[in-house]
Tab-separated table of C-alpha atoms in Angstrom:
chain	number	residue	atom	x	y	z
A	1	MET	CA	-5.156	17.724	18.034
A	2	LYS	CA	-1.149	17.420	16.755
A	3	PHE	CA	-0.176	15.539	13.787
A	4	PHE	CA	2.766	16.279	13.881
A	5	ALA	CA	5.268	14.263	16.187
A	6	GLN	CA	7.786	16.540	17.775
A	7	VAL	CA	10.410	14.222	18.955
A	8	ALA	CA	14.292	15.721	19.296
A	9	LEU	CA	16.360	15.152	16.754
A	10	LEU	CA	18.428	12.248	15.924
A	11	SER	CA	22.227	13.086	14.782
A	12	ALA	CA	21.941	9.923	12.976
A	13	CYS	CA	20.094	5.944	13.960
A	14	ILE	CA	20.964	2.693	12.529
A	15	THR	CA	18.139	0.161	11.912
A	16	SER	CA	17.999	-3.758	12.139
A	17	VAL	CA	15.270	-4.465	9.014
A	18	VAL	CA	14.319	-8.289	8.543
A	19	GLU	CA	14.134	-8.843	4.790
A	20	LEU	CA	10.629	-11.104	4.441
A	21	GLY	CA	10.562	-13.116	1.670
A	22	ALA	CA	6.672	-12.877	0.918
A	23	LEU	CA	5.978	-16.983	0.662
A	24	ALA	CA	3.073	-18.141	0.586
A	25	GLY	CA	2.878	-21.000	2.557
A	26	SER	CA	5.686	-20.385	4.616
A	27	HIS	CA	8.596	-16.717	5.369
A	28	SER	CA	12.082	-16.984	4.617
A	29	SER	CA	14.232	-13.626	6.302
A	30	SER	CA	18.222	-12.188	5.866
A	31	LEU	CA	19.151	-9.527	8.081
A	32	SER	CA	20.643	-5.920	6.247
A	33	ARG	CA	20.919	-3.362	7.632
A	34	ARG	CA	20.772	0.726	7.054
A	35	THR	CA	21.507	3.853	8.924
A	36	CYS	CA	19.543	7.218	8.795
A	37	LYS	CA	21.399	10.149	9.110
A	38	TYR	CA	19.408	13.151	10.374
A	39	LYS	CA	21.585	16.972	10.128
A	40	GLY	CA	20.563	19.975	12.460
A	41	ALA	CA	20.387	20.426	16.161
A	42	GLY	CA	17.598	21.361	18.433
A	43	LYS	CA	13.613	19.851	17.764
A	44	ALA	CA	12.641	17.867	14.402
A	45	ARG	CA	9.544	18.174	13.796
A	46	LEU	CA	8.081	14.685	12.033
A	47	PRO	CA	4.578	13.492	10.714
A	48	SER	CA	2.964	11.384	13.798
A	49	THR	CA	3.006	8.209	11.941
A	50	ILE	CA	6.605	7.647	10.546
A	51	ASP	CA	8.572	4.723	10.766
A	52	ALA	CA	11.578	5.689	10.467
A	53	SER	CA	12.193	2.245	7.763
A	54	ALA	CA	11.714	0.951	11.289
A	55	GLY	CA	8.864	-1.205	10.770
A	56	LYS	CA	7.948	-2.118	7.613
A	57	PRO	CA	8.562	-5.107	6.186
A	58	LYS	CA	11.301	-5.403	3.578
A	59	SER	CA	12.015	-7.688	0.786
A	60	THR	CA	14.278	-7.738	-2.265
A	61	SER	CA	13.585	-10.418	-3.817
A	62	THR	CA	14.317	-10.463	-7.223
A	63	SER	CA	13.440	-14.324	-8.090
A	64	SER	CA	12.984	-15.100	-11.620
A	65	SER	CA	11.323	-18.286	-10.510
A	66	THR	CA	8.021	-19.175	-9.543
A	67	THR	CA	8.646	-20.379	-5.413
A	68	THR	CA	6.777	-23.305	-4.220
A	69	VAL	CA	5.025	-23.633	-1.510
A	70	SER	CA	2.689	-25.500	1.040
A	71	THR	CA	-0.690	-25.592	0.698
A	72	SER	CA	-2.232	-25.793	3.986
A	73	ALA	CA	-0.337	-22.485	5.043
A	74	GLN	CA	-2.885	-21.295	2.310
A	75	PRO	CA	-5.224	-18.201	3.087
A	76	LYS	CA	-8.268	-20.087	2.751
A	77	ALA	CA	-11.757	-18.932	1.634
A	78	THR	CA	-13.193	-17.829	5.090
A	79	ASP	CA	-17.291	-17.064	5.456
A	80	THR	CA	-16.985	-13.758	6.979
A	81	GLY	CA	-20.372	-12.769	7.339
A	82	VAL	CA	-19.004	-8.937	5.308
A	83	LYS	CA	-22.173	-7.462	3.901
A	84	SER	CA	-21.927	-4.874	1.712
A	85	THR	CA	-23.107	-1.479	2.675
A	86	ALA	CA	-23.427	-0.077	-0.739
A	87	PRO	CA	-25.371	-1.336	-4.076
A	88	SER	CA	-24.416	-2.705	-7.316
A	89	SER	CA	-23.369	-0.476	-10.210
A	90	GLY	CA	-22.549	-0.798	-12.839
A	91	CYS	CA	-18.747	1.357	-12.871
A	92	PHE	CA	-15.720	-1.541	-12.125
A	93	PRO	CA	-14.146	-2.148	-9.815
A	94	SER	CA	-18.198	-2.025	-7.220
A	95	VAL	CA	-19.023	-4.043	-5.208
A	96	GLY	CA	-21.329	-6.576	-6.782
A	97	PHE	CA	-20.111	-5.459	-10.719
A	98	LYS	CA	-20.745	-8.815	-13.318
A	99	MET	CA	-16.975	-8.351	-15.520
A	100	PRO	CA	-18.739	-8.928	-19.084
A	101	GLY	CA	-17.544	-12.207	-20.677
A	102	SER	CA	-14.927	-10.161	-23.122
A	103	VAL	CA	-12.163	-7.213	-22.229
A	104	PRO	CA	-14.561	-3.264	-23.728
A	105	SER	CA	-13.898	-1.400	-26.279
A	106	SER	CA	-13.147	1.087	-25.035
A	107	LEU	CA	-12.294	2.984	-20.909
A	108	ASP	CA	-15.711	5.511	-21.010
A	109	ASN	CA	-17.709	4.665	-18.685
A	110	TRP	CA	-15.770	2.062	-17.022
A	111	TRP	CA	-13.765	3.124	-13.755
A	112	CYS	CA	-16.101	4.542	-10.716
A	113	ASP	CA	-16.154	7.596	-9.775
A	114	THR	CA	-12.947	7.793	-7.132
A	115	SER	CA	-15.613	9.748	-4.446
A	116	SER	CA	-17.168	6.109	-4.504
A	117	GLU	CA	-13.990	5.075	-3.186
A	118	TYR	CA	-12.805	5.393	0.420
A	119	ALA	CA	-13.611	3.796	3.104
A	120	PHE	CA	-11.861	-0.725	2.298
A	121	VAL	CA	-10.489	-0.716	-0.315
A	122	GLY	CA	-8.622	-3.742	-0.070
A	123	PHE	CA	-5.356	-5.393	1.145
A	124	SER	CA	-1.349	-4.582	0.240
A	125	TYR	CA	-0.450	-8.206	-1.452
A	126	ALA	CA	3.659	-8.663	-1.223
A	127	VAL	CA	4.771	-9.793	-4.718
A	128	ASP	CA	8.466	-11.648	-4.246
A	129	ALA	CA	7.379	-15.237	-4.290
A	130	CYS	CA	5.883	-14.759	-7.882
A	131	GLN	CA	2.704	-16.626	-6.638
A	132	SER	CA	1.530	-19.084	-9.378
A	133	LEU	CA	-1.285	-17.836	-11.062
A	134	ASP	CA	-3.315	-20.464	-9.778
A	135	THR	CA	-2.542	-18.890	-6.657
A	136	LEU	CA	-2.954	-15.002	-7.149
A	137	LYS	CA	-6.071	-16.545	-9.076
A	138	ARG	CA	-7.264	-17.646	-5.386
A	139	GLU	CA	-6.334	-15.218	-3.166
A	140	PHE	CA	-6.954	-12.589	-5.245
A	141	LYS	CA	-11.077	-14.157	-5.627
A	142	ASP	CA	-9.860	-14.482	-1.775
A	143	ILE	CA	-10.808	-10.521	-1.354
A	144	ARG	CA	-12.867	-9.798	-4.184
A	145	ASN	CA	-16.045	-12.431	-2.630
A	146	THR	CA	-14.820	-12.516	0.827
A	147	PHE	CA	-14.525	-8.750	2.102
A	148	ASN	CA	-15.909	-7.228	-0.127
A	149	GLY	CA	-12.364	-5.414	-1.730
A	150	ARG	CA	-11.963	-3.817	-4.417
A	151	TYR	CA	-8.691	-2.978	-4.712
A	152	VAL	CA	-4.755	-4.895	-4.461
A	153	ARG	CA	-2.028	-2.839	-3.866
A	154	LEU	CA	0.690	-4.538	-4.697
A	155	TYR	CA	3.817	-4.139	-3.120
A	156	GLY	CA	7.027	-5.031	-3.201
A	157	ALA	CA	8.493	-7.585	-7.003
A	158	CYS	CA	8.639	-10.281	-9.109
A	159	ASP	CA	10.588	-10.295	-12.151
A	160	LYS	CA	9.955	-12.906	-13.598
A	161	LYS	CA	8.816	-12.319	-16.696
A	162	GLY	CA	5.051	-12.777	-17.705
A	163	PHE	CA	3.917	-12.380	-14.168
A	164	TYR	CA	2.006	-8.652	-14.517
A	165	ASP	CA	0.787	-10.606	-17.230
A	166	ASN	CA	-0.297	-13.476	-14.389
A	167	VAL	CA	-1.373	-10.000	-12.401
A	168	VAL	CA	-3.820	-9.161	-15.007
A	169	ASP	CA	-5.668	-12.118	-16.084
A	170	ALA	CA	-6.220	-13.012	-12.567
A	171	ALA	CA	-7.856	-9.788	-11.062
A	172	TRP	CA	-10.282	-10.132	-14.490
A	173	ASP	CA	-11.283	-13.520	-13.304
A	174	ALA	CA	-11.113	-12.091	-9.493
A	175	GLY	CA	-13.427	-8.703	-10.620
A	176	ILE	CA	-10.803	-6.752	-8.501
A	177	GLY	CA	-7.922	-3.590	-9.561
A	178	VAL	CA	-4.886	-3.527	-9.160
A	179	HIS	CA	-2.796	-0.395	-7.084
A	180	ALA	CA	0.659	-1.547	-9.363
A	181	LEU	CA	3.752	-0.776	-8.029
A	182	ILE	CA	7.226	0.150	-9.961
A	183	TRP	CA	9.408	-0.642	-6.794
A	184	PHE	CA	13.005	0.742	-6.179
A	185	GLY	CA	13.911	-2.040	-3.601
A	186	PHE	CA	16.812	-1.154	-0.414
A	187	ASP	CA	20.279	-0.842	-2.111
A	188	GLY	CA	19.897	2.187	-5.251
A	189	GLY	CA	20.864	1.170	-8.388
A	190	ASN	CA	18.514	1.049	-11.630
A	191	ILE	CA	16.711	-1.771	-11.245
A	192	TYR	CA	13.763	0.033	-11.502
A	193	LYS	CA	14.185	1.203	-14.584
A	194	THR	CA	13.357	-2.353	-16.309
A	195	ARG	CA	10.450	-2.693	-14.185
A	196	ARG	CA	9.151	0.514	-15.576
A	197	ASP	CA	9.746	-0.736	-18.886
A	198	SER	CA	8.401	-4.423	-18.027
A	199	LEU	CA	5.130	-2.391	-16.246
A	200	PHE	CA	4.458	-0.521	-19.198
A	201	ASN	CA	5.158	-3.000	-21.837
A	202	THR	CA	2.449	-4.589	-20.122
A	203	LEU	CA	0.516	-2.225	-19.557
A	204	LYS	CA	-0.049	-1.320	-23.510
A	205	SER	CA	0.290	-5.416	-24.464
A	206	ASN	CA	-2.449	-6.628	-22.674
A	207	PRO	CA	-5.642	-6.292	-24.312
A	208	LYS	CA	-7.352	-6.493	-20.038
A	209	ALA	CA	-4.522	-4.019	-18.388
A	210	LYS	CA	-5.808	-0.692	-19.355
A	211	PHE	CA	-9.632	-2.495	-17.714
A	212	VAL	CA	-8.101	-3.217	-13.888
A	213	THR	CA	-5.239	-1.001	-13.372
A	214	ARG	CA	-6.496	2.122	-11.772
A	215	VAL	CA	-3.368	3.862	-10.994
A	216	VAL	CA	0.822	3.031	-10.909
A	217	GLN	CA	2.453	3.913	-7.513
A	218	TYR	CA	6.623	4.326	-7.187
A	219	GLY	CA	7.859	3.003	-4.590
A	220	SER	CA	8.326	1.716	-1.742
A	221	GLU	CA	9.174	5.504	0.053
A	222	PRO	CA	11.488	7.057	-2.566
A	223	LEU	CA	11.864	10.063	-1.060
A	224	PHE	CA	12.362	8.852	2.173
A	225	ASP	CA	14.840	7.054	1.395
A	226	HIS	CA	16.645	9.034	-1.313
A	227	VAL	CA	16.367	6.443	-4.022
A	228	LEU	CA	16.228	9.549	-6.052
A	229	PRO	CA	16.549	13.402	-6.532
A	230	ALA	CA	13.403	14.954	-5.346
A	231	LYS	CA	13.680	16.207	-8.862
A	232	GLU	CA	14.323	14.228	-10.553
A	233	LEU	CA	11.365	11.294	-8.777
A	234	ALA	CA	9.099	14.388	-10.308
A	235	LYS	CA	10.051	14.409	-13.439
A	236	GLU	CA	9.584	10.689	-13.808
A	237	VAL	CA	6.104	10.743	-12.636
A	238	GLU	CA	5.763	13.200	-15.207
A	239	SER	CA	7.317	11.786	-17.753
A	240	ALA	CA	5.210	8.342	-17.028
A	241	LYS	CA	2.468	9.889	-16.932
A	242	ALA	CA	2.775	11.249	-20.533
A	243	THR	CA	2.785	7.980	-21.263
A	244	LEU	CA	-0.144	6.054	-19.643
A	245	SER	CA	-2.229	9.027	-20.636
A	246	SER	CA	-3.514	7.756	-23.680
A	247	LEU	CA	-3.886	3.695	-21.283
A	248	ARG	CA	-5.479	7.051	-18.974
A	249	ILE	CA	-3.881	4.655	-15.478
A	250	PRO	CA	-2.755	8.071	-13.037
A	251	VAL	CA	0.259	8.491	-11.249
A	252	THR	CA	1.105	8.336	-7.735
A	253	VAL	CA	4.138	8.173	-5.525
A	254	SER	CA	3.546	5.529	-2.145
A	255	GLU	CA	5.045	7.388	1.327
A	256	LEU	CA	4.917	9.187	4.032
A	257	SER	CA	4.275	12.070	4.830
A	258	PHE	CA	7.828	12.051	6.340
A	259	GLY	CA	9.605	11.912	2.835
A	260	TYR	CA	8.403	15.555	1.741
A	261	THR	CA	9.497	16.857	4.778
A	262	GLN	CA	12.541	15.281	6.365
A	263	PRO	CA	15.355	17.460	7.095
A	264	GLY	CA	17.653	17.250	3.717
A	265	GLN	CA	15.185	16.844	2.412
A	266	ASP	CA	14.254	18.860	-1.044
A	267	LYS	CA	11.234	20.667	-0.239
A	268	ALA	CA	10.898	22.938	-3.672
A	269	GLY	CA	11.565	18.869	-5.245
A	270	ALA	CA	9.169	17.233	-2.857
A	271	MET	CA	6.352	19.788	-3.689
A	272	ALA	CA	7.378	19.274	-7.182
A	273	VAL	CA	6.139	15.845	-6.924
A	274	LEU	CA	3.436	15.550	-4.511
A	275	LYS	CA	1.990	18.572	-7.407
A	276	ALA	CA	3.243	15.671	-9.795
A	277	ILE	CA	1.362	12.499	-8.793
A	278	ASP	CA	-2.393	12.541	-9.779
A	279	PHE	CA	-4.073	10.457	-6.196
A	280	VAL	CA	-1.387	10.616	-2.958
A	281	ASP	CA	-1.138	7.397	-1.785
A	282	ALA	CA	-0.277	7.778	2.155
A	283	HIS	CA	1.786	5.715	4.724
A	284	ILE	CA	0.434	5.272	7.170
A	285	LEU	CA	2.070	3.493	10.381
A	286	PRO	CA	0.578	4.915	13.395
A	287	LEU	CA	2.033	2.284	16.619
A	288	PHE	CA	6.639	4.222	14.796
A	289	ALA	CA	4.634	6.919	16.335
A	290	GLY	CA	6.658	9.089	18.919
A	291	GLY	CA	4.412	8.582	22.095
A	292	ALA	CA	2.589	6.403	20.756
A	293	SER	CA	0.078	4.100	22.716
A	294	THR	CA	-3.291	1.294	22.302
A	295	ALA	CA	-4.017	1.154	18.201
A	296	LYS	CA	-8.048	2.846	20.802
A	297	ASN	CA	-5.436	6.420	20.522
A	298	ALA	CA	-4.468	6.348	16.504
A	299	TRP	CA	-6.727	8.437	15.392
A	300	GLY	CA	-5.079	11.756	16.243
A	301	ASN	CA	-2.132	10.420	14.587
A	302	VAL	CA	-4.040	9.010	10.771
A	303	MET	CA	-6.497	12.647	10.468
A	304	GLY	CA	-3.037	14.410	11.012
A	305	ASP	CA	-1.533	12.323	8.331
A	306	ILE	CA	-4.727	12.783	6.313
A	307	LYS	CA	-4.341	16.652	7.025
A	308	TRP	CA	-1.402	16.968	5.774
A	309	PHE	CA	-1.933	14.996	2.736
A	310	SER	CA	-5.291	17.441	1.671
A	311	GLU	CA	-3.687	20.336	2.746
A	312	ASN	CA	-0.652	19.748	0.316
A	313	SER	CA	-1.213	18.211	-2.000
A	314	GLY	CA	-4.535	20.855	-3.099
A	315	GLY	CA	-7.297	18.318	-2.114
A	316	LYS	CA	-5.819	15.664	-4.169
A	317	LYS	CA	-8.090	11.573	-2.922
A	318	ILE	CA	-6.281	9.767	-0.941
A	319	TYR	CA	-6.096	5.895	-0.063
A	320	LEU	CA	-3.680	4.535	2.623
A	321	SER	CA	-1.568	2.656	0.706
A	322	GLU	CA	0.302	1.484	2.939
A	323	ASN	CA	-1.776	1.337	6.502
A	324	GLY	CA	-2.043	-1.135	9.694
A	325	TRP	CA	-1.163	-1.818	12.998
A	326	PRO	CA	1.417	-4.770	12.644
A	327	SER	CA	0.378	-8.110	15.507
A	328	VAL	CA	4.189	-8.448	17.374
A	329	LYS	CA	6.833	-5.968	18.301
A	330	GLY	CA	11.141	-6.532	19.824
A	331	GLN	CA	10.916	-9.124	16.068
A	332	GLY	CA	12.341	-8.515	12.886
A	333	ASN	CA	12.720	-4.442	12.357
A	334	ILE	CA	9.554	-3.592	14.516
A	335	ASN	CA	11.046	-2.177	17.300
A	336	PRO	CA	8.333	1.036	17.948
A	337	GLN	CA	10.066	4.578	19.554
A	338	SER	CA	7.719	4.507	22.345
A	339	ARG	CA	7.689	2.914	26.047
A	340	THR	CA	4.467	2.081	25.261
A	341	ALA	CA	3.688	1.190	21.978
A	342	VAL	CA	0.967	-2.272	22.977
A	343	ALA	CA	2.062	-4.297	19.860
A	344	ASN	CA	-0.455	-7.407	19.495
A	345	VAL	CA	-3.496	-9.143	17.963
A	346	GLU	CA	-5.372	-7.583	19.388
A	347	ASN	CA	-4.533	-3.605	18.951
A	348	GLU	CA	-4.216	-5.213	14.773
A	349	LYS	CA	-7.833	-5.370	14.864
A	350	ASP	CA	-8.291	-2.612	17.252
A	351	TYR	CA	-6.871	-0.058	14.259
A	352	PHE	CA	-9.182	-1.457	11.653
A	353	ASP	CA	-12.223	-1.568	13.895
A	354	MET	CA	-11.239	2.320	15.208
A	355	LEU	CA	-11.077	3.041	10.910
A	356	ASP	CA	-13.881	1.231	10.896
A	357	SER	CA	-16.133	3.265	13.003
A	358	LYS	CA	-14.985	6.908	12.072
A	359	CYS	CA	-15.930	5.846	8.198
A	360	SER	CA	-17.591	9.363	7.678
A	361	ASP	CA	-14.577	11.331	8.930
A	362	LEU	CA	-13.384	9.289	6.160
A	363	LYS	CA	-15.567	9.651	3.194
A	364	ALA	CA	-15.640	13.854	4.210
A	365	VAL	CA	-11.724	14.071	3.178
A	366	LYS	CA	-11.702	17.067	0.476
A	367	GLY	CA	-10.662	15.131	-2.774
A	368	GLY	CA	-13.721	12.295	-2.776
A	369	GLY	CA	-12.990	10.226	0.660
A	370	VAL	CA	-10.237	8.757	1.921
A	371	GLY	CA	-9.843	4.757	0.583
A	372	TRP	CA	-7.775	2.570	2.634
A	373	PHE	CA	-6.057	-1.064	2.158
A	374	ALA	CA	-5.622	-3.238	5.245
A	375	HIS	CA	-0.901	-3.856	5.469
A	376	LEU	CA	-0.641	-6.864	4.660
A	377	TYR	CA	-3.148	-10.007	2.962
A	378	SER	CA	-0.933	-12.840	5.083
A	379	ASP	CA	2.019	-12.888	7.957
A	380	SER	CA	3.400	-15.457	4.684
A	381	GLN	CA	3.969	-11.781	3.117
A	382	GLY	CA	5.268	-9.514	6.203
A	383	MET	CA	5.645	-10.611	10.053
A	384	GLY	CA	2.985	-9.062	12.127
A	385	TYR	CA	0.447	-7.929	9.230
A	386	GLY	CA	-1.377	-9.512	7.513
A	387	ILE	CA	-4.353	-10.056	8.553
A	388	TYR	CA	-3.976	-13.919	8.047
A	389	GLY	CA	-1.688	-15.590	9.868
A	390	THR	CA	0.829	-17.773	8.014
A	391	ASN	CA	-1.251	-21.437	9.192
A	392	GLY	CA	-3.035	-19.675	6.723
A	393	LYS	CA	-6.481	-18.989	9.381
A	394	LEU	CA	-7.764	-15.048	10.064
A	395	LYS	CA	-6.182	-14.020	13.172
A	396	PHE	CA	-8.887	-12.071	13.945
A	397	PRO	CA	-13.006	-11.438	12.335
A	398	PHE	CA	-12.181	-8.769	9.695
A	399	LYS	CA	-15.478	-7.088	8.350
A	400	PRO	CA	-14.815	-4.050	7.546
A	401	ARG	CA	-17.364	-1.365	5.884
A	402	THR	CA	-16.795	-0.478	1.795
A	403	SER	CA	-19.158	2.427	2.540
A	404	CYS	CA	-20.734	4.319	5.140
């Protein structure tokens, strides 16, 4: 199967983007517009799951206070009957692992080997709402206990002082790991530096932080959005790796394959980024592929991007960090390229069922298999993407495997 969709090169595109605030009980939006221009002529080779910023829920909230939410719409712990297919082990954050009563003295033998982290690993979780500590604890425990999630992958940003300390405390309490995020936003500027420094300070000062923070991501899609020149982003990654080396926290970039290869990209700089990162955090949103139809037909697109990342990264560990099939289209910024693309709850469920059915294929990928996140935890964090609806109820049965 082809893993690059062949589409005509666009001379310019204007994408309407609805900024979705991650409110834990309601959602708010403010319309913004962005223009992307592609130079050249003829045909372009676009990765099969390119979203061209047409489908990811984008939020630029930088709230410095906790948002008041309605508890009636909070996702509630639900008995889905999920049973772990993996045995308990003595490594964090394996299913069945019991957190120690105090912080260990060393990271030796703490983390599970990444080769065990394939299949479903957890949820992307938007933090623009600056959720309270109680909310973080409740929802992280739900991810852990109801779905056997091993990780929460943060999305968006909360600039409230001490927020990542709350994330750490909630993760420790729930026994779940965190893929932390340095959020660039979509308006340019250097706010990412403030966020980076704040995160690094917490990682160094909070004694629990290095025991729950699996990786630090730069995102979301900084190469696609040209937030920094590619070579500068590569240097940023290398610098972060040096800063965090004593904490043994890897560094990555959360990105589309197209971000590395798009027309006008500094290919040498982009490949320097791919070389610098410790893990691959891949964005897989196949509803926005050229020729997309239904979720059941998306495997060729998914595996094509995985193949590209595996071959071009030298076989590094891959996580599908921003990964899903929204249940709506024609709302907000969810506007597929293909007229045959179908978006509804049935197809959202079918997409994750399809990934679940391909567990053995994902396990066999070089680098220790492919682990996937569901993007997002709730529709309150991004309309159409959540496993929970805005009413706090599951949109469909969700019982993904954690091993095979």
